[in-house]
């Protein structure tokens, strides 16, 4: 066993001078508007924190500080603490005044805010006095705030069960979508989405959370990512009843609405397909977009569309389930005309983004699935009668667009 002393000394002091130098240089580039440098700066900054912290400090951060901050944020959302803080704009508030407005115990508010300030999530401006940050203001947006209670009430139960599940199953990667840590933890035979559907509040939170996670990063519909005009519009059937884009498992329509906004000139029909229970959550959608209740294990009524599109659908399922879904798409596609666009993570051999690796572990827990490497994708798609014509991405995108045609 290692000597306890290594747990009490900084993890890698020798790396500090070089990291500080990188951070200084990258800081200048970021200040000059280089958005790509921001990712490198964040990575170097995380590296600096890891190098400077002792293993004991990192352990306390994981075991106490982060869970305490997570739950303080969730309580704060529940009692509208961040709404009350945001109401003051950039002025500071006494925790006792906030507590009075919210009609909750002032000591509770003081203790929650003190930890959130210690973690840097809000500004501490004086004794028991705090000011909102952009982060705390954002918690008032359901797309951002809904993730916290969703994770606690639905997902965390499964993530915390992973060690027990793996011990029981001999430390093998789960591959059965209906026998994942999620079913084990919740004592259900339903898949995650079916299970969530039984809880309308968490179901809505889930769809908000899904809408949020890719925001602010390049999307394949943006200029310089995937050439929409050359690859989709040119050569498309221009008649008004021809299906142009079908978003399969498109949730409440955030992607197809974005496509409609960014490419209003495309010909034909834009169709959003998802389960009726999901479509019924839509509050408003552009009249150009048709909504169609559809189960992707069944025959697709829309034949020969210019493009079928699936975003974060296949990553929810292990290969055997994906093959069934893909078989239904392939049979609807018109040879030499239709494309399948798969918008997903493609995990590189090295240097994977932490958001993609986190998702990989999360989908293993929630549905025995995986975030796929390029080879995983080729095996799956080519094994389903498709050929990969291109894999598109920009540096600022989280996910790739995999363009396929019938083989
Ligand atoms: C992870 S979400 C992705 C949603 C959306 N494409 C996005 O990127 O935000 C998966 C979607 O698949 C839908 N889905 C699950 N089972 C389905 C089925 N059998 N038929 C159609 N859609 C289904 C879910 O309702 C959900 O909207």
CSV table of C-alpha atoms and ligand atoms in Angstrom, one decimal:
chain,number,residue,atom,x,y,z
A,1,UNK,CA,0.0,0.0,0.0
A,2,UNK,CA,1.2,3.5,-0.8
A,3,UNK,CA,2.6,5.7,2.1
A,4,UNK,CA,-0.1,8.1,3.5
A,5,UNK,CA,2.4,10.9,2.8
A,6,UNK,CA,1.6,10.8,-0.9
A,7,UNK,CA,-2.0,11.6,0.0
A,8,UNK,CA,-1.0,14.7,1.8
A,9,UNK,CA,1.3,16.3,-0.8
A,10,UNK,CA,0.3,18.1,-4.0
A,11,UNK,CA,-0.4,15.5,-6.7
A,12,UNK,CA,2.2,16.9,-9.2
A,13,UNK,CA,4.0,20.1,-8.1
A,14,UNK,CA,6.6,19.6,-10.9
A,15,UNK,CA,3.9,20.2,-13.5
A,16,UNK,CA,2.8,23.5,-12.0
A,17,UNK,CA,5.3,26.0,-13.6
A,18,UNK,CA,4.6,24.7,-17.1
A,19,UNK,CA,0.8,24.7,-16.5
A,20,UNK,CA,0.9,28.2,-15.2
A,21,UNK,CA,2.9,29.4,-18.3
A,22,UNK,CA,0.3,27.7,-20.6
A,23,UNK,CA,-2.5,29.3,-18.7
A,24,UNK,CA,-1.0,32.7,-19.0
A,25,UNK,CA,-0.6,32.4,-22.7
A,26,UNK,CA,-4.0,30.8,-23.3
A,27,UNK,CA,-5.5,33.5,-21.1
A,28,UNK,CA,-4.3,36.2,-23.5
A,29,UNK,CA,-5.6,34.3,-26.5
A,30,UNK,CA,-9.0,33.9,-24.8
A,31,UNK,CA,-9.1,37.6,-23.9
A,32,UNK,CA,-8.4,38.3,-27.6
A,33,UNK,CA,-11.5,36.4,-28.6
A,34,UNK,CA,-10.0,33.0,-29.5
A,35,UNK,CA,-12.9,30.7,-28.6
A,36,UNK,CA,-11.0,27.5,-29.3
A,37,UNK,CA,-8.3,28.6,-26.8
A,38,UNK,CA,-11.0,28.6,-24.1
A,39,UNK,CA,-11.3,24.8,-24.2
A,40,UNK,CA,-7.5,24.4,-24.0
A,41,UNK,CA,-7.4,27.0,-21.1
A,42,UNK,CA,-10.1,25.0,-19.3
A,43,UNK,CA,-8.2,21.8,-19.7
A,44,UNK,CA,-5.0,23.4,-18.5
A,45,UNK,CA,-6.8,25.0,-15.5
A,46,UNK,CA,-8.3,21.7,-14.5
A,47,UNK,CA,-4.8,20.2,-14.9
A,48,UNK,CA,-3.4,22.9,-12.6
A,49,UNK,CA,-6.1,22.2,-9.9
A,50,UNK,CA,-5.4,18.5,-10.1
A,51,UNK,CA,-1.6,19.0,-9.9
A,52,UNK,CA,-1.9,21.4,-6.9
A,53,UNK,CA,-4.5,19.5,-4.9
A,54,UNK,CA,-3.4,16.8,-2.5
A,55,UNK,CA,-5.1,13.4,-3.0
A,56,UNK,CA,-6.8,14.0,0.4
A,57,UNK,CA,-8.2,17.3,-0.8
A,58,UNK,CA,-9.4,15.8,-4.1
A,59,UNK,CA,-11.1,13.0,-2.1
A,60,UNK,CA,-12.8,15.4,0.3
A,61,UNK,CA,-13.9,17.4,-2.8
A,62,UNK,CA,-15.5,14.3,-4.4
A,63,UNK,CA,-17.0,12.9,-1.2
A,64,UNK,CA,-18.2,16.0,0.6
A,65,UNK,CA,-17.8,19.2,-1.3
A,66,UNK,CA,-19.4,18.3,-4.6
A,67,UNK,CA,-22.3,16.2,-3.2
A,68,UNK,CA,-23.0,19.1,-0.7
A,69,UNK,CA,-22.9,21.7,-3.5
A,70,UNK,CA,-25.1,19.6,-5.8
A,71,UNK,CA,-27.8,19.1,-3.1
A,72,UNK,CA,-27.5,22.7,-2.0
A,73,UNK,CA,-28.2,23.8,-5.6
A,74,UNK,CA,-31.1,21.5,-5.8
A,75,UNK,CA,-32.6,22.8,-2.5
A,76,UNK,CA,-31.9,26.3,-3.8
A,77,UNK,CA,-33.9,25.6,-7.0
A,78,UNK,CA,-36.7,24.1,-4.9
A,79,UNK,CA,-37.1,27.1,-2.7
A,80,UNK,CA,-36.4,29.6,-5.5
A,81,UNK,CA,-33.3,30.9,-3.8
A,82,UNK,CA,-31.6,31.7,-7.1
A,83,UNK,CA,-34.6,33.5,-8.3
A,84,UNK,CA,-34.6,35.7,-5.2
A,85,UNK,CA,-30.9,36.3,-5.6
A,86,UNK,CA,-31.2,37.1,-9.3
A,87,UNK,CA,-34.0,39.6,-8.5
A,88,UNK,CA,-31.4,41.8,-6.9
A,89,UNK,CA,-29.5,42.0,-10.3
A,90,UNK,CA,-25.9,42.8,-9.5
A,91,UNK,CA,-26.6,44.0,-6.0
A,92,UNK,CA,-25.8,41.9,-3.0
A,93,UNK,CA,-28.4,40.5,-0.6
A,94,UNK,CA,-28.2,39.5,3.1
A,95,UNK,CA,-29.0,35.8,3.5
A,96,UNK,CA,-31.5,36.7,6.2
A,97,UNK,CA,-33.4,39.0,3.7
A,98,UNK,CA,-33.5,36.2,1.1
A,99,UNK,CA,-34.8,33.8,3.7
A,100,UNK,CA,-37.5,36.2,4.8
A,101,UNK,CA,-38.7,36.6,1.2
A,102,UNK,CA,-38.7,32.9,0.7
A,103,UNK,CA,-40.3,32.2,4.1
A,104,UNK,CA,-37.6,29.6,5.0
A,105,UNK,CA,-35.3,29.2,8.0
A,106,UNK,CA,-32.6,31.9,7.7
A,107,UNK,CA,-30.0,29.5,9.1
A,108,UNK,CA,-30.7,27.1,6.3
A,109,UNK,CA,-30.3,29.7,3.6
A,110,UNK,CA,-27.1,31.1,5.3
A,111,UNK,CA,-25.5,27.6,5.4
A,112,UNK,CA,-26.4,26.7,1.8
A,113,UNK,CA,-25.2,30.0,0.5
A,114,UNK,CA,-22.0,29.8,2.5
A,115,UNK,CA,-21.0,26.5,0.9
A,116,UNK,CA,-22.0,27.6,-2.6
A,117,UNK,CA,-19.8,30.7,-2.2
A,118,UNK,CA,-17.0,28.6,-0.8
A,119,UNK,CA,-17.2,26.5,-4.0
A,120,UNK,CA,-17.3,29.7,-6.2
A,121,UNK,CA,-20.8,29.3,-7.5
A,122,UNK,CA,-22.0,32.6,-6.0
A,123,UNK,CA,-20.2,35.7,-4.9
A,124,UNK,CA,-19.6,36.4,-1.2
A,125,UNK,CA,-19.7,40.2,-0.8
A,126,UNK,CA,-19.6,40.4,3.0
A,127,UNK,CA,-20.6,38.5,6.1
A,128,UNK,CA,-23.8,36.6,5.2
A,129,UNK,CA,-24.1,38.7,2.1
A,130,UNK,CA,-24.1,37.3,-1.4
A,131,UNK,CA,-24.5,38.3,-5.1
A,132,UNK,CA,-25.6,36.2,-8.0
A,133,UNK,CA,-23.2,34.9,-10.6
A,134,UNK,CA,-24.2,34.0,-14.2
A,135,UNK,CA,-24.2,30.4,-13.1
A,136,UNK,CA,-26.7,31.0,-10.2
A,137,UNK,CA,-28.8,33.2,-12.5
A,138,UNK,CA,-28.9,30.3,-15.1
A,139,UNK,CA,-30.3,27.9,-12.5
A,140,UNK,CA,-33.6,29.8,-12.9
A,141,UNK,CA,-33.8,28.6,-16.5
A,142,UNK,CA,-35.7,25.2,-16.5
A,143,UNK,CA,-33.4,23.8,-19.2
A,144,UNK,CA,-30.4,24.3,-16.8
A,145,UNK,CA,-32.1,23.9,-13.4
A,146,UNK,CA,-34.2,20.8,-14.2
A,147,UNK,CA,-31.1,18.5,-14.5
A,148,UNK,CA,-30.5,18.6,-10.7
A,149,UNK,CA,-33.8,17.1,-9.4
A,150,UNK,CA,-33.9,14.8,-12.4
A,151,UNK,CA,-30.5,13.4,-11.5
A,152,UNK,CA,-31.3,13.0,-7.8
A,153,UNK,CA,-34.7,11.6,-8.2
A,154,UNK,CA,-34.1,9.3,-11.1
A,155,UNK,CA,-30.6,8.8,-12.3
A,156,UNK,CA,-28.4,9.0,-9.2
A,157,UNK,CA,-30.3,6.0,-7.8
A,158,UNK,CA,-28.9,4.0,-10.7
A,159,UNK,CA,-25.4,5.5,-10.8
A,160,UNK,CA,-24.9,4.8,-7.1
A,161,UNK,CA,-25.9,1.2,-7.7
A,162,UNK,CA,-23.3,0.5,-10.4
A,163,UNK,CA,-20.7,-1.0,-8.1
A,164,UNK,CA,-23.3,-3.4,-6.6
A,165,UNK,CA,-24.6,-4.3,-10.0
A,166,UNK,CA,-21.2,-5.0,-11.5
A,167,UNK,CA,-20.2,-7.1,-8.4
A,168,UNK,CA,-23.3,-9.2,-8.9
A,169,UNK,CA,-22.8,-9.6,-12.7
A,170,UNK,CA,-19.0,-10.4,-12.5
A,171,UNK,CA,-17.7,-7.0,-13.7
A,172,UNK,CA,-18.9,-7.5,-17.3
A,173,UNK,CA,-20.1,-4.5,-19.3
A,174,UNK,CA,-23.9,-4.7,-19.4
A,175,UNK,CA,-25.3,-5.3,-22.9
A,176,UNK,CA,-29.0,-6.0,-22.2
A,177,UNK,CA,-31.0,-2.8,-22.5
A,178,UNK,CA,-33.6,-4.2,-20.1
A,179,UNK,CA,-31.2,-5.5,-17.5
A,180,UNK,CA,-29.0,-2.5,-16.8
A,181,UNK,CA,-28.2,-0.9,-13.4
A,182,UNK,CA,-31.2,1.3,-14.0
A,183,UNK,CA,-33.7,-1.6,-13.9
A,184,UNK,CA,-31.7,-3.1,-11.0
A,185,UNK,CA,-31.8,0.1,-9.0
A,186,UNK,CA,-35.4,1.0,-9.7
A,187,UNK,CA,-36.8,-2.5,-9.5
A,188,UNK,CA,-38.5,-2.1,-12.9
A,189,UNK,CA,-38.7,-4.0,-16.1
A,190,UNK,CA,-39.3,-0.8,-18.1
A,191,UNK,CA,-36.6,1.0,-20.0
A,192,UNK,CA,-35.6,4.4,-18.6
A,193,UNK,CA,-37.9,6.4,-20.9
A,194,UNK,CA,-40.9,4.2,-20.2
A,195,UNK,CA,-40.1,4.4,-16.5
A,196,UNK,CA,-39.8,8.2,-16.6
A,197,UNK,CA,-43.0,8.5,-18.4
A,198,UNK,CA,-44.8,7.3,-15.3
A,199,UNK,CA,-43.5,10.4,-13.5
A,200,UNK,CA,-44.7,13.4,-15.5
A,201,UNK,CA,-42.5,15.9,-13.6
A,202,UNK,CA,-39.3,14.0,-14.2
A,203,UNK,CA,-40.3,13.2,-17.8
A,204,UNK,CA,-40.6,16.9,-18.5
A,205,UNK,CA,-37.3,17.6,-16.7
A,206,UNK,CA,-35.7,14.9,-18.8
A,207,UNK,CA,-36.7,16.5,-22.1
A,208,UNK,CA,-35.6,19.9,-20.8
A,209,UNK,CA,-32.3,18.4,-19.8
A,210,UNK,CA,-31.9,16.8,-23.3
A,211,UNK,CA,-32.7,20.2,-24.9
A,212,UNK,CA,-30.0,21.9,-22.8
A,213,UNK,CA,-26.9,19.7,-23.0
A,214,UNK,CA,-25.7,20.6,-26.5
A,215,UNK,CA,-26.6,24.3,-26.4
A,216,UNK,CA,-23.9,26.8,-27.1
A,217,UNK,CA,-21.8,24.4,-29.1
A,218,UNK,CA,-21.8,24.2,-33.0
A,219,UNK,CA,-24.6,22.3,-34.4
A,220,UNK,CA,-24.4,20.4,-37.7
A,221,UNK,CA,-26.9,22.9,-39.1
A,222,UNK,CA,-24.5,25.8,-38.8
A,223,UNK,CA,-22.4,27.1,-41.6
A,224,UNK,CA,-19.0,25.4,-41.8
A,225,UNK,CA,-20.2,22.1,-40.3
A,226,UNK,CA,-22.2,19.9,-42.7
A,227,UNK,CA,-22.9,21.4,-46.2
A,228,UNK,CA,-26.7,21.3,-46.0
A,229,UNK,CA,-27.1,23.0,-49.4
A,230,UNK,CA,-24.7,20.7,-51.4
A,231,UNK,CA,-25.5,17.4,-49.6
A,232,UNK,CA,-29.3,17.8,-48.9
A,233,UNK,CA,-31.0,20.6,-50.8
A,234,UNK,CA,-29.3,20.1,-54.1
A,235,UNK,CA,-30.9,17.0,-55.7
A,236,UNK,CA,-33.9,17.1,-53.3
A,237,UNK,CA,-37.4,16.6,-54.6
A,238,UNK,CA,-38.8,20.2,-54.6
A,239,UNK,CA,-42.5,19.3,-54.6
A,240,UNK,CA,-44.4,20.5,-51.5
A,241,UNK,CA,-45.5,17.0,-50.4
A,242,UNK,CA,-42.0,15.4,-50.6
A,243,UNK,CA,-40.6,14.7,-47.1
A,244,UNK,CA,-37.4,16.6,-46.7
A,245,UNK,CA,-36.3,15.9,-43.1
A,246,UNK,CA,-37.7,13.4,-40.7
A,247,UNK,CA,-36.4,13.8,-37.1
A,248,UNK,CA,-36.9,10.3,-35.5
A,249,UNK,CA,-37.1,10.4,-31.7
A,250,UNK,CA,-36.9,14.2,-32.0
A,251,UNK,CA,-38.3,14.8,-28.5
A,252,UNK,CA,-40.3,18.0,-28.3
A,253,UNK,CA,-38.8,19.3,-31.5
A,254,UNK,CA,-35.8,21.4,-30.5
A,255,UNK,CA,-33.6,20.1,-33.3
A,256,UNK,CA,-36.1,20.3,-36.1
A,257,UNK,CA,-37.2,23.8,-34.9
A,258,UNK,CA,-33.6,24.9,-35.1
A,259,UNK,CA,-33.3,23.4,-38.6
A,260,UNK,CA,-36.4,25.2,-39.6
A,261,UNK,CA,-35.0,28.5,-38.2
A,262,UNK,CA,-31.6,28.1,-39.8
A,263,UNK,CA,-32.7,26.7,-43.2
A,264,UNK,CA,-36.1,28.1,-43.8
A,265,UNK,CA,-35.6,27.8,-47.6
A,266,UNK,CA,-35.5,24.0,-47.8
A,267,UNK,CA,-38.2,22.5,-50.0
A,268,UNK,CA,-40.9,20.0,-48.8
A,269,UNK,CA,-42.0,18.7,-45.5
A,270,UNK,CA,-40.3,18.8,-42.0
A,271,UNK,CA,-41.6,16.0,-39.8
A,272,UNK,CA,-41.0,15.4,-36.1
A,273,UNK,CA,-41.6,11.8,-35.0
A,274,UNK,CA,-41.6,10.7,-31.4
A,275,UNK,CA,-44.0,8.8,-29.0
A,276,UNK,CA,-47.3,10.5,-28.5
A,277,UNK,CA,-46.6,10.9,-24.8
A,278,UNK,CA,-43.6,13.0,-25.8
A,279,UNK,CA,-45.3,15.0,-28.5
A,280,UNK,CA,-48.1,15.9,-26.1
A,281,UNK,CA,-45.5,17.9,-24.1
A,282,UNK,CA,-45.0,20.3,-26.9
A,283,UNK,CA,-46.2,23.7,-26.0
A,284,UNK,CA,-45.6,25.5,-29.3
A,285,UNK,CA,-44.0,24.6,-32.6
A,286,UNK,CA,-43.8,26.3,-35.9
A,287,UNK,CA,-46.7,25.4,-38.2
A,288,UNK,CA,-44.3,24.3,-40.9
A,289,UNK,CA,-43.3,21.3,-38.7
A,290,UNK,CA,-45.6,18.3,-38.8
A,291,UNK,CA,-45.7,16.2,-35.6
A,292,UNK,CA,-46.3,12.5,-36.0
A,293,UNK,CA,-46.7,9.9,-33.2
A,294,UNK,CA,-44.4,7.1,-34.2
A,295,UNK,CA,-42.8,4.1,-32.6
A,296,UNK,CA,-39.4,3.6,-34.2
A,297,UNK,CA,-39.7,-0.2,-33.9
A,298,UNK,CA,-42.5,-0.2,-36.4
A,299,UNK,CA,-42.7,0.5,-40.1
A,300,UNK,CA,-42.1,4.2,-40.8
A,301,UNK,CA,-45.0,5.7,-42.7
A,302,UNK,CA,-42.8,8.4,-44.2
A,303,UNK,CA,-41.1,6.7,-47.2
A,304,UNK,CA,-38.3,8.1,-49.4
A,305,UNK,CA,-37.5,11.3,-47.4
A,306,UNK,CA,-34.5,13.2,-48.4
A,307,UNK,CA,-33.1,12.7,-44.9
A,308,UNK,CA,-33.9,10.8,-41.8
A,309,UNK,CA,-32.2,12.2,-38.8
A,310,UNK,CA,-31.5,10.8,-35.3
A,311,UNK,CA,-29.9,12.7,-32.6
A,312,UNK,CA,-28.8,11.0,-29.3
A,313,UNK,CA,-31.2,8.2,-30.1
A,314,UNK,CA,-28.9,5.3,-30.9
A,315,UNK,CA,-26.5,6.1,-28.0
A,316,UNK,CA,-29.4,5.1,-25.8
A,317,UNK,CA,-29.4,1.5,-27.0
A,318,UNK,CA,-27.0,-1.4,-27.3
A,319,UNK,CA,-26.2,-2.7,-30.8
A,320,UNK,CA,-29.0,-5.4,-30.9
A,321,UNK,CA,-31.7,-2.7,-30.3
A,322,UNK,CA,-30.1,-0.2,-32.6
A,323,UNK,CA,-30.1,-2.8,-35.4
A,324,UNK,CA,-33.9,-3.1,-35.1
A,325,UNK,CA,-34.3,0.7,-35.2
A,326,UNK,CA,-32.0,1.0,-38.1
A,327,UNK,CA,-33.7,-1.7,-40.0
A,328,UNK,CA,-36.9,0.4,-39.9
A,329,UNK,CA,-35.1,3.4,-41.2
A,330,UNK,CA,-33.3,1.5,-44.0
A,331,UNK,CA,-36.6,0.1,-45.3
A,332,UNK,CA,-38.1,3.6,-45.6
A,333,UNK,CA,-35.1,5.0,-47.4
A,334,UNK,CA,-35.0,5.4,-51.1
A,335,UNK,CA,-31.8,4.0,-52.7
A,336,UNK,CA,-29.5,6.6,-54.2
A,337,UNK,CA,-31.7,9.5,-52.7
A,338,UNK,CA,-32.4,9.2,-49.0
A,339,UNK,CA,-29.7,9.8,-46.4
A,340,UNK,CA,-29.6,8.9,-42.7
A,341,UNK,CA,-28.0,11.6,-40.5
A,342,UNK,CA,-26.8,10.3,-37.2
A,343,UNK,CA,-25.8,13.1,-34.7
A,344,UNK,CA,-23.8,11.5,-32.0
A,345,UNK,CA,-20.5,11.4,-30.2
A,346,UNK,CA,-17.7,9.6,-32.0
A,347,UNK,CA,-15.1,8.9,-29.3
A,348,UNK,CA,-11.5,9.3,-30.5
A,349,UNK,CA,-8.8,6.8,-29.6
A,350,UNK,CA,-7.2,9.4,-27.3
A,351,UNK,CA,-8.1,12.7,-25.7
A,352,UNK,CA,-11.9,12.1,-25.5
A,353,UNK,CA,-13.9,15.0,-24.2
A,354,UNK,CA,-15.0,14.6,-20.6
A,355,UNK,CA,-18.6,15.3,-21.5
A,356,UNK,CA,-18.6,12.3,-23.9
A,357,UNK,CA,-16.8,10.0,-21.5
A,358,UNK,CA,-19.3,11.0,-18.8
A,359,UNK,CA,-22.2,10.2,-21.2
A,360,UNK,CA,-20.6,6.9,-22.0
A,361,UNK,CA,-20.7,5.8,-18.4
A,362,UNK,CA,-24.2,7.3,-17.9
A,363,UNK,CA,-25.7,5.4,-20.8
A,364,UNK,CA,-24.0,2.2,-19.7
A,365,UNK,CA,-25.9,2.7,-16.4
A,366,UNK,CA,-29.2,3.8,-17.8
A,367,UNK,CA,-29.6,1.4,-20.7
A,368,UNK,CA,-26.5,-0.9,-21.1
A,369,UNK,CA,-25.5,1.3,-24.0
A,370,UNK,CA,-22.3,3.1,-25.0
A,371,UNK,CA,-20.9,6.2,-26.7
A,372,UNK,CA,-19.3,4.7,-29.8
A,373,UNK,CA,-15.9,5.0,-31.4
A,374,UNK,CA,-15.7,5.4,-35.2
A,375,UNK,CA,-15.1,1.7,-35.5
A,376,UNK,CA,-18.1,0.9,-33.3
A,377,UNK,CA,-20.3,3.2,-35.5
A,378,UNK,CA,-19.0,1.7,-38.8
A,379,UNK,CA,-19.6,-1.9,-37.5
A,380,UNK,CA,-23.2,-0.9,-36.4
A,381,UNK,CA,-24.2,1.1,-39.5
A,382,UNK,CA,-22.5,-1.1,-42.1
A,383,UNK,CA,-23.8,-4.1,-40.4
A,384,UNK,CA,-27.3,-2.6,-40.9
A,385,UNK,CA,-27.1,-2.2,-44.7
A,386,UNK,CA,-25.8,1.3,-44.7
A,387,UNK,CA,-22.7,2.9,-45.9
A,388,UNK,CA,-21.0,5.8,-44.2
A,389,UNK,CA,-20.4,8.7,-46.7
A,390,UNK,CA,-18.9,11.2,-44.3
A,391,UNK,CA,-18.3,12.0,-40.7
A,392,UNK,CA,-18.6,15.7,-40.1
A,393,UNK,CA,-17.6,17.9,-37.1
A,394,UNK,CA,-16.1,21.3,-36.1
A,395,UNK,CA,-13.8,21.9,-33.2
A,396,UNK,CA,-16.5,23.7,-31.3
A,397,UNK,CA,-19.0,20.8,-31.7
A,398,UNK,CA,-19.5,18.2,-29.1
A,399,UNK,CA,-21.0,15.6,-31.5
A,400,UNK,CA,-20.3,14.5,-35.0
A,401,UNK,CA,-22.8,14.1,-37.9
A,402,UNK,CA,-22.5,10.7,-39.5
A,403,UNK,CA,-23.9,10.8,-43.0
A,404,UNK,CA,-25.1,7.5,-44.4
A,405,UNK,CA,-26.8,6.1,-47.5
A,406,UNK,CA,-28.1,2.7,-48.3
A,407,UNK,CA,-25.2,0.5,-49.2
B,1,LIG,C1,-32.2,10.8,-25.6
B,1,LIG,S1,-33.6,11.3,-26.3
B,1,LIG,C2,-33.1,12.3,-27.7
B,1,LIG,C3,-34.1,13.3,-28.1
B,1,LIG,C4,-33.7,14.2,-29.2
B,1,LIG,N1,-33.4,13.6,-30.4
B,1,LIG,C5,-32.5,15.1,-28.7
B,1,LIG,O1,-31.4,14.9,-29.2
B,1,LIG,O2,-32.6,15.9,-27.8
B,1,LIG,C6,-34.3,9.9,-27.1
B,1,LIG,C7,-35.6,10.1,-27.7
B,1,LIG,O3,-36.1,8.9,-28.3
B,1,LIG,C8,-37.5,8.8,-28.1
B,1,LIG,N2,-37.9,7.4,-28.2
B,1,LIG,C9,-37.7,6.4,-27.3
B,1,LIG,N3,-38.3,5.3,-27.6
B,1,LIG,C10,-39.0,5.6,-28.8
B,1,LIG,C11,-39.7,4.8,-29.7
B,1,LIG,N4,-40.0,3.5,-29.4
B,1,LIG,N5,-40.2,5.4,-30.8
B,1,LIG,C12,-39.9,6.7,-31.0
B,1,LIG,N6,-39.2,7.5,-30.2
B,1,LIG,C13,-38.7,6.9,-29.1
B,1,LIG,C14,-37.7,9.4,-26.7
B,1,LIG,O4,-39.0,9.8,-26.5
B,1,LIG,C15,-36.7,10.6,-26.8
B,1,LIG,O5,-37.3,11.7,-27.2
